[in-house]
Coordinates of C-alpha atoms in Angstrom, one line a residue:
M1 CA 7.3 -5.6 -9.3
N2 CA 8.9 -8.8 -10.7
R3 CA 11.5 -9.1 -13.4
K4 CA 8.9 -9.8 -16.1
T5 CA 7.0 -6.6 -15.3
L6 CA 10.1 -4.5 -15.1
L7 CA 11.1 -5.7 -18.6
C8 CA 7.7 -4.9 -19.9
A9 CA 7.7 -1.4 -18.3
G10 CA 11.0 -0.7 -19.9
L11 CA 10.0 -1.2 -23.5
S12 CA 10.3 1.7 -25.8
A13 CA 7.2 3.7 -26.7
M14 CA 7.3 2.4 -30.3
M15 CA 7.5 -1.2 -29.3
L16 CA 4.8 -0.9 -26.6
A17 CA 2.4 0.7 -29.0
A18 CA 3.1 -1.9 -31.6
S19 CA 2.7 -4.8 -29.2
I20 CA -0.6 -3.7 -27.7
H21 CA -3.2 -2.5 -30.3
P22 CA -4.0 0.2 -32.9
A23 CA -3.9 3.9 -32.3
S24 CA -6.7 6.0 -31.0
A25 CA -8.7 7.9 -33.6
I26 CA -8.3 11.2 -31.6
S27 CA -5.8 12.5 -29.1
A28 CA -6.4 13.7 -25.5
G29 CA -8.2 17.1 -25.3
S30 CA -10.0 16.6 -28.7
I31 CA -13.8 16.8 -28.8
F32 CA -15.9 13.9 -29.9
K33 CA -19.5 12.7 -29.6
V34 CA -20.8 9.6 -27.8
Q35 CA -24.3 8.2 -27.4
Y36 CA -25.3 6.4 -24.2
T37 CA -27.2 3.3 -25.3
H38 CA -29.2 3.1 -22.1
N39 CA -31.0 6.5 -22.6
K40 CA -30.2 7.2 -26.2
K41 CA -28.8 10.7 -25.3
T42 CA -25.9 12.1 -27.2
Y43 CA -23.1 14.0 -25.5
T44 CA -20.0 16.0 -26.5
K45 CA -17.0 14.8 -24.6
K46 CA -13.3 15.7 -24.3
A47 CA -11.0 12.8 -25.0
L48 CA -8.8 11.5 -22.2
N49 CA -5.8 9.2 -22.3
A50 CA -4.8 6.2 -20.2
R51 CA -1.1 5.6 -19.7
Y52 CA 1.0 2.8 -18.5
N53 CA 3.9 4.5 -16.7
N54 CA 4.7 7.3 -19.1
T55 CA 3.5 5.6 -22.3
V56 CA 0.1 6.2 -23.8
I57 CA -2.0 3.1 -24.1
K58 CA -3.3 3.1 -27.6
T59 CA -6.9 2.5 -28.1
N60 CA -9.8 2.7 -30.6
M61 CA -12.0 4.4 -28.0
P62 CA -10.7 7.4 -26.0
G63 CA -11.7 7.9 -22.4
F64 CA -14.0 10.7 -21.2
L65 CA -15.5 12.1 -18.0
D66 CA -18.9 10.9 -16.6
G67 CA -19.5 13.7 -14.1
S68 CA -16.1 13.7 -12.3
T69 CA -15.3 10.0 -13.0
S70 CA -12.8 9.0 -15.8
M71 CA -14.4 6.3 -17.9
Y72 CA -12.2 4.0 -20.1
S73 CA -12.8 1.2 -22.5
A74 CA -13.0 -2.0 -20.6
Y75 CA -11.8 -4.0 -23.6
W76 CA -8.9 -1.9 -24.9
I77 CA -7.4 -0.8 -21.5
F78 CA -8.0 -3.8 -19.2
G79 CA -8.5 -6.5 -21.8
K80 CA -5.8 -5.7 -24.4
C81 CA -3.0 -3.9 -22.5
K82 CA -0.8 -6.9 -21.5
S83 CA 1.4 -4.7 -19.4
L84 CA -1.3 -4.3 -16.7
G85 CA -1.6 -8.1 -16.3
T86 CA -5.4 -7.9 -16.4
S87 CA -8.1 -9.9 -18.2
Y88 CA -11.6 -8.8 -19.2
K89 CA -14.8 -10.6 -20.1
Y90 CA -18.3 -9.4 -20.9
T91 CA -21.3 -11.7 -20.9
S92 CA -24.1 -10.1 -22.9
K93 CA -26.9 -12.4 -21.5
T94 CA -26.3 -11.3 -17.9
K95 CA -24.7 -8.0 -18.7
K96 CA -21.9 -9.0 -16.3
I97 CA -18.4 -7.4 -16.7
T98 CA -15.5 -9.4 -15.2
F99 CA -12.0 -8.3 -14.6
K100 CA -9.2 -10.4 -13.2
R101 CA -5.6 -9.8 -12.0
G102 CA -3.8 -12.4 -10.0
N103 CA -6.1 -13.4 -7.1
K104 CA -8.4 -10.4 -7.5
T105 CA -11.7 -10.6 -9.4
V106 CA -13.9 -7.6 -9.9
V107 CA -17.5 -8.1 -11.2
M108 CA -19.8 -5.4 -12.2
T109 CA -23.1 -5.1 -14.1
L110 CA -23.8 -2.8 -17.0
D111 CA -25.8 0.3 -15.9
S112 CA -25.4 -0.5 -12.2
K113 CA -23.2 1.0 -9.5
K114 CA -23.2 -2.2 -7.5
A115 CA -20.0 -4.3 -7.9
T116 CA -18.0 -6.9 -6.0
L117 CA -14.3 -7.6 -5.3
N118 CA -13.7 -11.3 -4.6
G119 CA -17.4 -11.5 -3.7
K120 CA -17.5 -8.5 -1.4
S121 CA -19.8 -5.7 -2.4
F122 CA -18.7 -2.1 -3.0
T123 CA -20.2 0.9 -4.8
L124 CA -18.9 2.4 -8.0
P125 CA -18.6 6.2 -8.5
A126 CA -20.3 5.8 -11.9
A127 CA -22.1 2.9 -13.5
P128 CA -20.4 1.1 -16.4
R129 CA -22.1 2.0 -19.7
K130 CA -22.3 0.7 -23.2
V131 CA -21.5 3.8 -25.3
R132 CA -21.7 4.4 -29.0
Y133 CA -18.8 6.3 -30.6
V134 CA -20.9 8.3 -33.0
A135 CA -18.2 9.0 -35.6
K136 CA -17.1 5.4 -35.8
K137 CA -20.6 3.9 -35.4
K138 CA -19.3 1.3 -32.9
N139 CA -20.2 0.5 -29.3
Y140 CA -17.8 0.2 -26.4
I141 CA -18.2 -0.7 -22.8
M142 CA -16.8 2.1 -20.6
V143 CA -16.0 1.6 -16.9
P144 CA -14.6 3.8 -14.1
G145 CA -10.9 3.3 -14.7
Q146 CA -9.5 4.5 -11.4
T147 CA -11.8 2.2 -9.4
V148 CA -11.1 -0.9 -11.6
A149 CA -7.4 -0.2 -11.4
G150 CA -7.4 0.3 -7.7
K151 CA -9.4 -2.8 -6.9
L152 CA -7.1 -4.9 -9.0
G153 CA -4.0 -3.6 -7.2
I154 CA -2.8 -1.2 -9.9
S155 CA -1.6 2.3 -8.9
Y156 CA -3.6 5.1 -10.6
T157 CA -3.0 8.8 -10.5
W158 CA -4.5 11.6 -12.5
N159 CA -2.3 14.0 -14.6
N160 CA -4.4 17.0 -15.4
R161 CA -1.7 18.5 -17.7
L162 CA -1.7 15.4 -19.9
L163 CA -5.4 14.7 -19.5
S164 CA -4.4 11.2 -18.5
G165 CA -4.9 8.5 -15.9
V166 CA -1.5 7.1 -15.2
M167 CA -1.4 3.4 -14.1
K168 CA 1.5 1.5 -12.6
A169 CA 1.4 -2.2 -11.7
S170 CA 3.1 -1.9 -8.3
S171 CA 3.0 -5.7 -7.6
S172 CA 3.7 -8.5 -10.0
S173 CA 0.2 -9.9 -10.4
G174 CA -1.9 -8.9 -7.5
Q175 CA -0.9 -12.1 -5.6
G176 CA 0.4 -10.4 -2.5
S177 CA 4.0 -9.7 -3.6
A178 CA 3.7 -6.4 -1.8
P179 CA 2.6 -6.6 1.9
P180 CA -0.2 -4.2 2.8
T181 CA 0.6 -1.1 4.7
S182 CA -2.1 -0.5 7.3
T183 CA -2.7 1.5 10.4
A184 CA -5.0 -1.2 11.7
P185 CA -3.8 -4.6 10.4
S186 CA -6.4 -6.5 12.4
T187 CA -9.3 -4.8 10.4
G188 CA -10.4 -6.8 7.4
G189 CA -10.6 -5.1 4.0
V190 CA -7.8 -2.7 4.5
V191 CA -6.0 -1.7 1.3
A192 CA -2.6 -0.1 1.0
P193 CA -2.6 3.6 0.0
K194 CA -1.1 4.1 -3.4
T195 CA 2.3 5.7 -3.4
K196 CA 4.0 8.1 -5.9
V197 CA 7.2 6.3 -5.3
T198 CA 7.4 2.5 -5.4
A199 CA 10.1 0.6 -3.5
S200 CA 12.2 -1.6 -5.9
S201 CA 15.6 -3.2 -6.3
S202 CA 16.9 0.0 -7.7
N203 CA 15.1 2.4 -5.3
Y204 CA 15.0 1.5 -1.6
S205 CA 15.8 2.9 1.8
I206 CA 16.4 -0.6 3.2
R207 CA 16.7 -4.0 1.6
L208 CA 16.2 -7.1 3.7
K209 CA 17.3 -10.5 2.5
K210 CA 14.6 -13.1 2.9
P211 CA 15.4 -16.5 4.5
A212 CA 14.9 -19.5 2.1
G213 CA 11.3 -20.5 1.8
L214 CA 9.7 -17.3 3.2
S215 CA 6.6 -16.6 1.2
S216 CA 5.4 -13.0 0.4
S217 CA 2.1 -13.7 2.2
A218 CA 3.9 -14.3 5.5
V219 CA 5.0 -10.6 5.6
T220 CA 2.6 -7.8 6.6
S221 CA 3.3 -4.3 7.8
E222 CA 2.0 -1.6 10.2
D223 CA 2.5 2.1 9.8
D224 CA 3.0 3.0 13.5
Y225 CA 3.2 6.7 12.8
W226 CA 2.7 7.9 16.3
N227 CA 6.0 6.2 17.2
K228 CA 7.6 7.3 13.9
R229 CA 8.2 3.7 12.7
L230 CA 7.2 1.0 10.3
V231 CA 6.7 -2.5 11.8
L232 CA 7.2 -5.5 9.6
N233 CA 5.4 -8.6 11.0
I234 CA 6.7 -11.9 9.7
N235 CA 5.1 -15.3 10.6
G236 CA 7.7 -17.5 12.3
N237 CA 10.9 -17.1 14.3
Y238 CA 13.5 -15.4 12.0
K239 CA 15.0 -13.2 14.7
T240 CA 18.5 -14.5 14.2
H241 CA 18.4 -14.2 10.4
F242 CA 17.0 -10.6 10.4
S243 CA 19.3 -9.5 13.2
S244 CA 22.4 -10.3 11.1
S245 CA 23.8 -7.2 9.5
S246 CA 24.8 -9.3 6.5
N247 CA 21.2 -9.7 5.6
R248 CA 20.3 -6.0 5.3
N249 CA 21.5 -3.1 3.3
I250 CA 20.5 0.4 4.7
K251 CA 20.8 3.4 2.4
D252 CA 18.8 6.0 4.3
S253 CA 19.1 6.9 8.0
L254 CA 16.9 4.8 10.3
T255 CA 17.1 2.8 13.6
Y256 CA 16.8 -0.9 13.0
S257 CA 15.8 -3.5 15.6
V258 CA 14.3 -7.0 15.7
S259 CA 12.2 -9.0 18.2
Y260 CA 10.2 -12.2 18.3
T261 CA 6.9 -12.5 20.1
G262 CA 3.6 -14.3 19.7
G263 CA 4.8 -16.4 16.8
K264 CA 5.9 -13.4 14.8
T265 CA 9.3 -11.8 14.0
K266 CA 8.9 -8.1 14.3
I267 CA 11.3 -5.7 12.5
Y268 CA 11.1 -2.1 13.6
L269 CA 12.3 0.6 11.2
K270 CA 12.3 3.9 13.2
T271 CA 12.7 7.2 11.5
S272 CA 13.3 10.8 12.8
S273 CA 9.8 12.0 11.8
I274 CA 6.6 10.6 10.4
K275 CA 7.3 9.1 6.9
G276 CA 5.3 7.6 4.1
F277 CA 6.3 4.0 3.2
S278 CA 6.3 1.8 0.2
I279 CA 7.0 -2.0 0.6
T280 CA 7.5 -4.5 -2.1
Q281 CA 9.0 -8.0 -2.3
D282 CA 10.4 -10.5 -4.8
S283 CA 11.5 -14.0 -4.1
S284 CA 14.8 -12.9 -2.5
Y285 CA 14.3 -9.5 -0.8
I286 CA 11.9 -7.2 1.0
Y287 CA 12.4 -3.6 -0.2
V288 CA 11.2 -0.6 1.8
K289 CA 11.3 3.0 0.6
Y290 CA 10.4 6.0 2.7
A291 CA 10.1 9.7 2.4
A292 CA 8.1 12.7 3.6
P293 CA 4.4 11.7 3.4
K294 CA 3.6 14.3 0.7
S295 CA 6.5 13.0 -1.3
M296 CA 5.1 9.5 -1.1
F297 CA 1.3 10.1 -1.3
S298 CA -0.8 12.3 -3.5
R299 CA -3.5 13.0 -1.0
V300 CA -2.7 13.2 2.7
I301 CA -5.4 13.8 5.4
V302 CA -5.4 14.2 9.2
V303 CA -8.6 13.3 11.1
D304 CA -8.9 14.2 14.7
A305 CA -11.3 12.7 17.3
G306 CA -11.8 15.5 19.8
H307 CA -10.9 15.2 23.5
G308 CA -9.9 11.8 24.9
G309 CA -8.3 10.3 28.0
S310 CA -8.7 12.5 31.0
D311 CA -10.4 15.1 28.9
T312 CA -14.0 13.8 28.5
G313 CA -15.3 16.9 26.6
A314 CA -19.0 17.6 26.9
T315 CA -21.2 15.2 28.9
G316 CA -25.0 14.8 28.9
N317 CA -27.7 12.3 28.6
G318 CA -25.4 9.5 29.8
L319 CA -22.9 10.1 27.1
K320 CA -19.3 11.5 26.9
E321 CA -18.1 13.5 24.0
K322 CA -14.7 11.8 23.9
N323 CA -16.4 8.4 23.3
M324 CA -18.8 9.7 20.7
T325 CA -16.1 11.4 18.6
L326 CA -13.9 8.3 18.8
S327 CA -16.8 6.1 17.6
I328 CA -17.5 8.5 14.7
V329 CA -13.8 8.6 13.6
Q330 CA -13.5 4.8 13.8
K331 CA -16.4 4.6 11.3
T332 CA -14.7 7.3 9.1
K333 CA -11.6 5.2 9.2
Y334 CA -13.5 2.1 8.0
Y335 CA -14.3 3.8 4.7
F336 CA -10.8 5.3 4.2
D337 CA -9.3 1.9 4.9
R338 CA -10.9 0.7 1.7
N339 CA -9.9 3.7 -0.5
A340 CA -6.3 3.5 -1.8
N341 CA -6.4 7.1 -3.1
Y342 CA -5.9 8.6 0.4
K343 CA -3.3 8.3 3.1
V344 CA -5.0 9.2 6.4
Y345 CA -3.3 9.9 9.8
Y346 CA -5.5 9.8 12.9
T347 CA -4.6 11.8 16.0
R348 CA -6.1 9.1 18.1
L349 CA -7.8 5.7 17.6
S350 CA -8.3 4.9 21.3
D351 CA -9.1 6.6 24.6
W352 CA -6.1 8.8 25.3
Y353 CA -5.4 12.5 25.1
P354 CA -3.1 14.0 22.5
T355 CA -2.5 17.7 23.4
L356 CA -4.0 20.3 21.1
S357 CA -0.5 21.1 19.8
E358 CA 0.2 17.5 19.0
R359 CA -3.0 17.4 16.9
Y360 CA -2.3 20.4 14.7
Q361 CA 1.4 19.7 14.6
M362 CA 0.7 16.2 13.2
A363 CA -1.1 17.9 10.3
N364 CA 1.7 20.4 9.8
N365 CA 4.4 17.8 10.0
V366 CA 3.0 15.5 7.4
G367 CA 2.1 18.4 5.1
A368 CA -1.6 17.4 5.2
D369 CA -3.9 18.5 2.4
R370 CA -6.8 18.6 4.9
F371 CA -7.3 18.6 8.7
V372 CA -10.7 17.7 10.0
S373 CA -11.6 17.6 13.7
V374 CA -14.8 15.9 15.0
H375 CA -16.7 17.3 18.0
I376 CA -20.0 17.2 19.7
N377 CA -21.7 20.5 20.9
D378 CA -23.1 21.4 24.4
V379 CA -24.8 24.1 26.3
G380 CA -23.9 22.8 29.8
K381 CA -27.3 21.4 30.8
I382 CA -30.0 19.0 29.5
S383 CA -31.9 21.2 27.2
Y384 CA -34.0 21.1 24.0
S385 CA -33.4 24.8 23.4
A386 CA -30.0 24.4 21.7
K387 CA -30.0 22.1 18.6
G388 CA -28.5 21.6 15.2
T389 CA -25.3 20.9 13.2
E390 CA -22.6 23.5 12.7
T391 CA -19.2 23.5 11.2
L392 CA -16.3 25.8 12.2
Y393 CA -13.5 27.4 10.2
N394 CA -10.8 30.1 10.7
P395 CA -11.3 32.9 8.1
K396 CA -7.6 33.7 8.5
G397 CA -6.4 30.1 8.4
G398 CA -4.1 28.3 6.0
K399 CA -4.8 26.8 2.6
A400 CA -4.2 23.3 1.3
P401 CA -0.7 22.8 -0.2
S402 CA -0.1 22.4 -3.9
P403 CA -1.8 21.1 -6.0
Y404 CA -4.9 22.0 -3.9
S405 CA -3.7 25.5 -2.9
S406 CA -7.0 27.2 -3.8
L407 CA -8.8 25.3 -1.1
T408 CA -9.5 27.3 2.1
G409 CA -10.8 26.2 5.4
K410 CA -14.1 27.7 4.6
A411 CA -14.4 25.8 1.4
L412 CA -13.5 22.5 3.2
A413 CA -16.0 23.4 6.0
K414 CA -18.7 23.9 3.3
D415 CA -18.1 20.5 1.8
V416 CA -18.0 18.7 5.2
H417 CA -21.0 20.6 6.5
K418 CA -23.2 19.7 3.5
K419 CA -22.6 16.0 4.0
L420 CA -22.8 16.2 7.8
R421 CA -26.0 18.1 7.8
S422 CA -27.6 15.7 5.4
A423 CA -26.6 12.7 7.6
T424 CA -27.9 14.1 10.9
G425 CA -31.1 15.7 9.6
F426 CA -30.6 18.2 12.5
T427 CA -31.3 22.0 12.3
D428 CA -28.8 23.7 10.0
R429 CA -26.8 26.1 12.1
G430 CA -24.5 26.8 9.1
L431 CA -20.8 27.6 9.0
K432 CA -19.3 29.5 11.9
Q433 CA -16.2 31.6 12.0
R434 CA -13.7 31.1 14.8
V435 CA -11.3 34.1 14.7
P436 CA -7.9 33.9 16.5
G437 CA -7.8 36.3 19.4
V438 CA -11.6 36.5 19.6
N439 CA -13.1 33.1 19.7
G440 CA -10.4 31.1 18.1
V441 CA -9.9 27.3 18.2
A442 CA -6.3 26.1 18.5
V443 CA -6.5 23.3 15.9
L444 CA -8.0 25.8 13.4
T445 CA -5.7 28.7 14.4
Y446 CA -2.4 26.8 14.1
S447 CA -3.0 24.3 11.3
K448 CA -1.1 25.4 8.2
T449 CA -3.5 23.6 5.9
A450 CA -7.2 23.9 5.1
A451 CA -8.9 22.9 8.4
T452 CA -12.4 22.6 9.8
L453 CA -14.1 21.4 12.9
G454 CA -17.5 19.7 12.7
E455 CA -19.9 20.1 15.7
V456 CA -22.2 17.2 14.8
G457 CA -25.1 18.0 17.3
F458 CA -25.8 18.8 20.9
I459 CA -25.1 16.2 23.6
S460 CA -27.3 18.4 25.9
N461 CA -30.3 17.8 23.6
P462 CA -31.8 14.4 24.5
T463 CA -33.2 13.9 21.0
E464 CA -30.0 14.7 19.2
A465 CA -27.9 12.8 21.7
S466 CA -29.9 9.6 21.1
S467 CA -29.8 10.1 17.3
M468 CA -26.1 10.5 17.3
K469 CA -25.5 7.5 19.5
N470 CA -27.5 5.3 17.1
N471 CA -26.0 6.7 13.9
Y472 CA -22.2 6.6 14.3
T473 CA -21.7 4.8 11.0
K474 CA -23.8 7.3 9.1
I475 CA -22.1 10.3 10.6
G476 CA -18.6 8.8 10.1
K477 CA -19.4 8.2 6.5
A478 CA -20.6 11.8 6.2
F479 CA -17.2 13.1 7.3
Y480 CA -15.6 10.7 4.8
D481 CA -17.9 11.9 2.0
G482 CA -17.3 15.5 2.9
I483 CA -13.5 15.1 2.7
L484 CA -13.8 13.4 -0.6
A485 CA -16.1 16.1 -2.0
S486 CA -13.4 18.7 -1.1
F487 CA -11.1 17.0 -3.6

């Protein structure tokens, strides 16, 4: 966040309200009526707020829910609130809605879920709509606020007590002032998970002085969580500069080291346990803040690709379970990499074998809200007799931590199974209990959070084996969709 943004965020509530626009006609929680112009149907809605930091953004049109999606006025929130640094344009002839912030441009079309970010397509959770505020007899274009904010690089969290979507502009103008945090920096399209805490000049674990002329775009990062460290990758040879103790200020305990290889300076920030990181920059410094993952991220997930390395798992029809589960999880990761609302840790992303205890301990150590393990079924021989998709849970297992503490492993299994069964089209074998001491499964027995294990289909069944092999992307997305459904 640059100086200008910090000053803007620090305005008093009175000044902010006066400088933006007129007050909303009704407050959050109040009931009002809207008419959707595309189908002429009238609905009674509960008003929602949008906030910038802790200040309500005043608007002539309150937000409301479309299904489970928070819809906000495109004009009043993203067009008039100068603090967000966004612009908005609507072209009635083409029904195109355009938002811009820095180097990011989001384009969507009225009544369509199809949209683009800098020309790349993505799908909206709800279509933008032209809505008539019945009491005021005026029309407003409403858009899915969380998606618009996230795509433009604005942090968005939901506060149920305040009935508000809370936005924070974590980088100065979306122009790369905050290097992306990624578990796979070589994969295009990866977005940095949103953090509850943002590193800044007044709140950091380590501050690094930048050498003269080093641009923000030259700095990227990698969350190397299996080695309990953050790696900063900097284009060019700045080893001498960053090795000097005079160019760093460390507030929290960590091990610091620097190397130069392959045209990049690498700064390693090693911690005592897996941490969540926030990284920001200004013209003079790189700021890094770290804390326990659940302190940094609102939604933390662990996804496990079963078996690996010397443990091939089931085999059949020329396939190995370890390779199939890895391929599925890599597809699941593709979708999570593009969703800033979730921080996901993976037990493995290559062909090696984490022990069973390492898998569930990862979930326990990061305080995961969900643990999902991916497996392929088997009866030990090539056979058509065994077939179908089933999902396992421990009836005596843990629950998700606050604020999702009502979610059990069975409830998570139900959400995952519904999506997985739909994706495979296989026989529905339903939910299966795995009870510790009877037929327990270690990752379900010892995970402290809501946990489930999906058995996609039978590797021993030639038809299912072939179908799974040809549909890794579809199956991977099913796990992704099932996890999202559980929230």
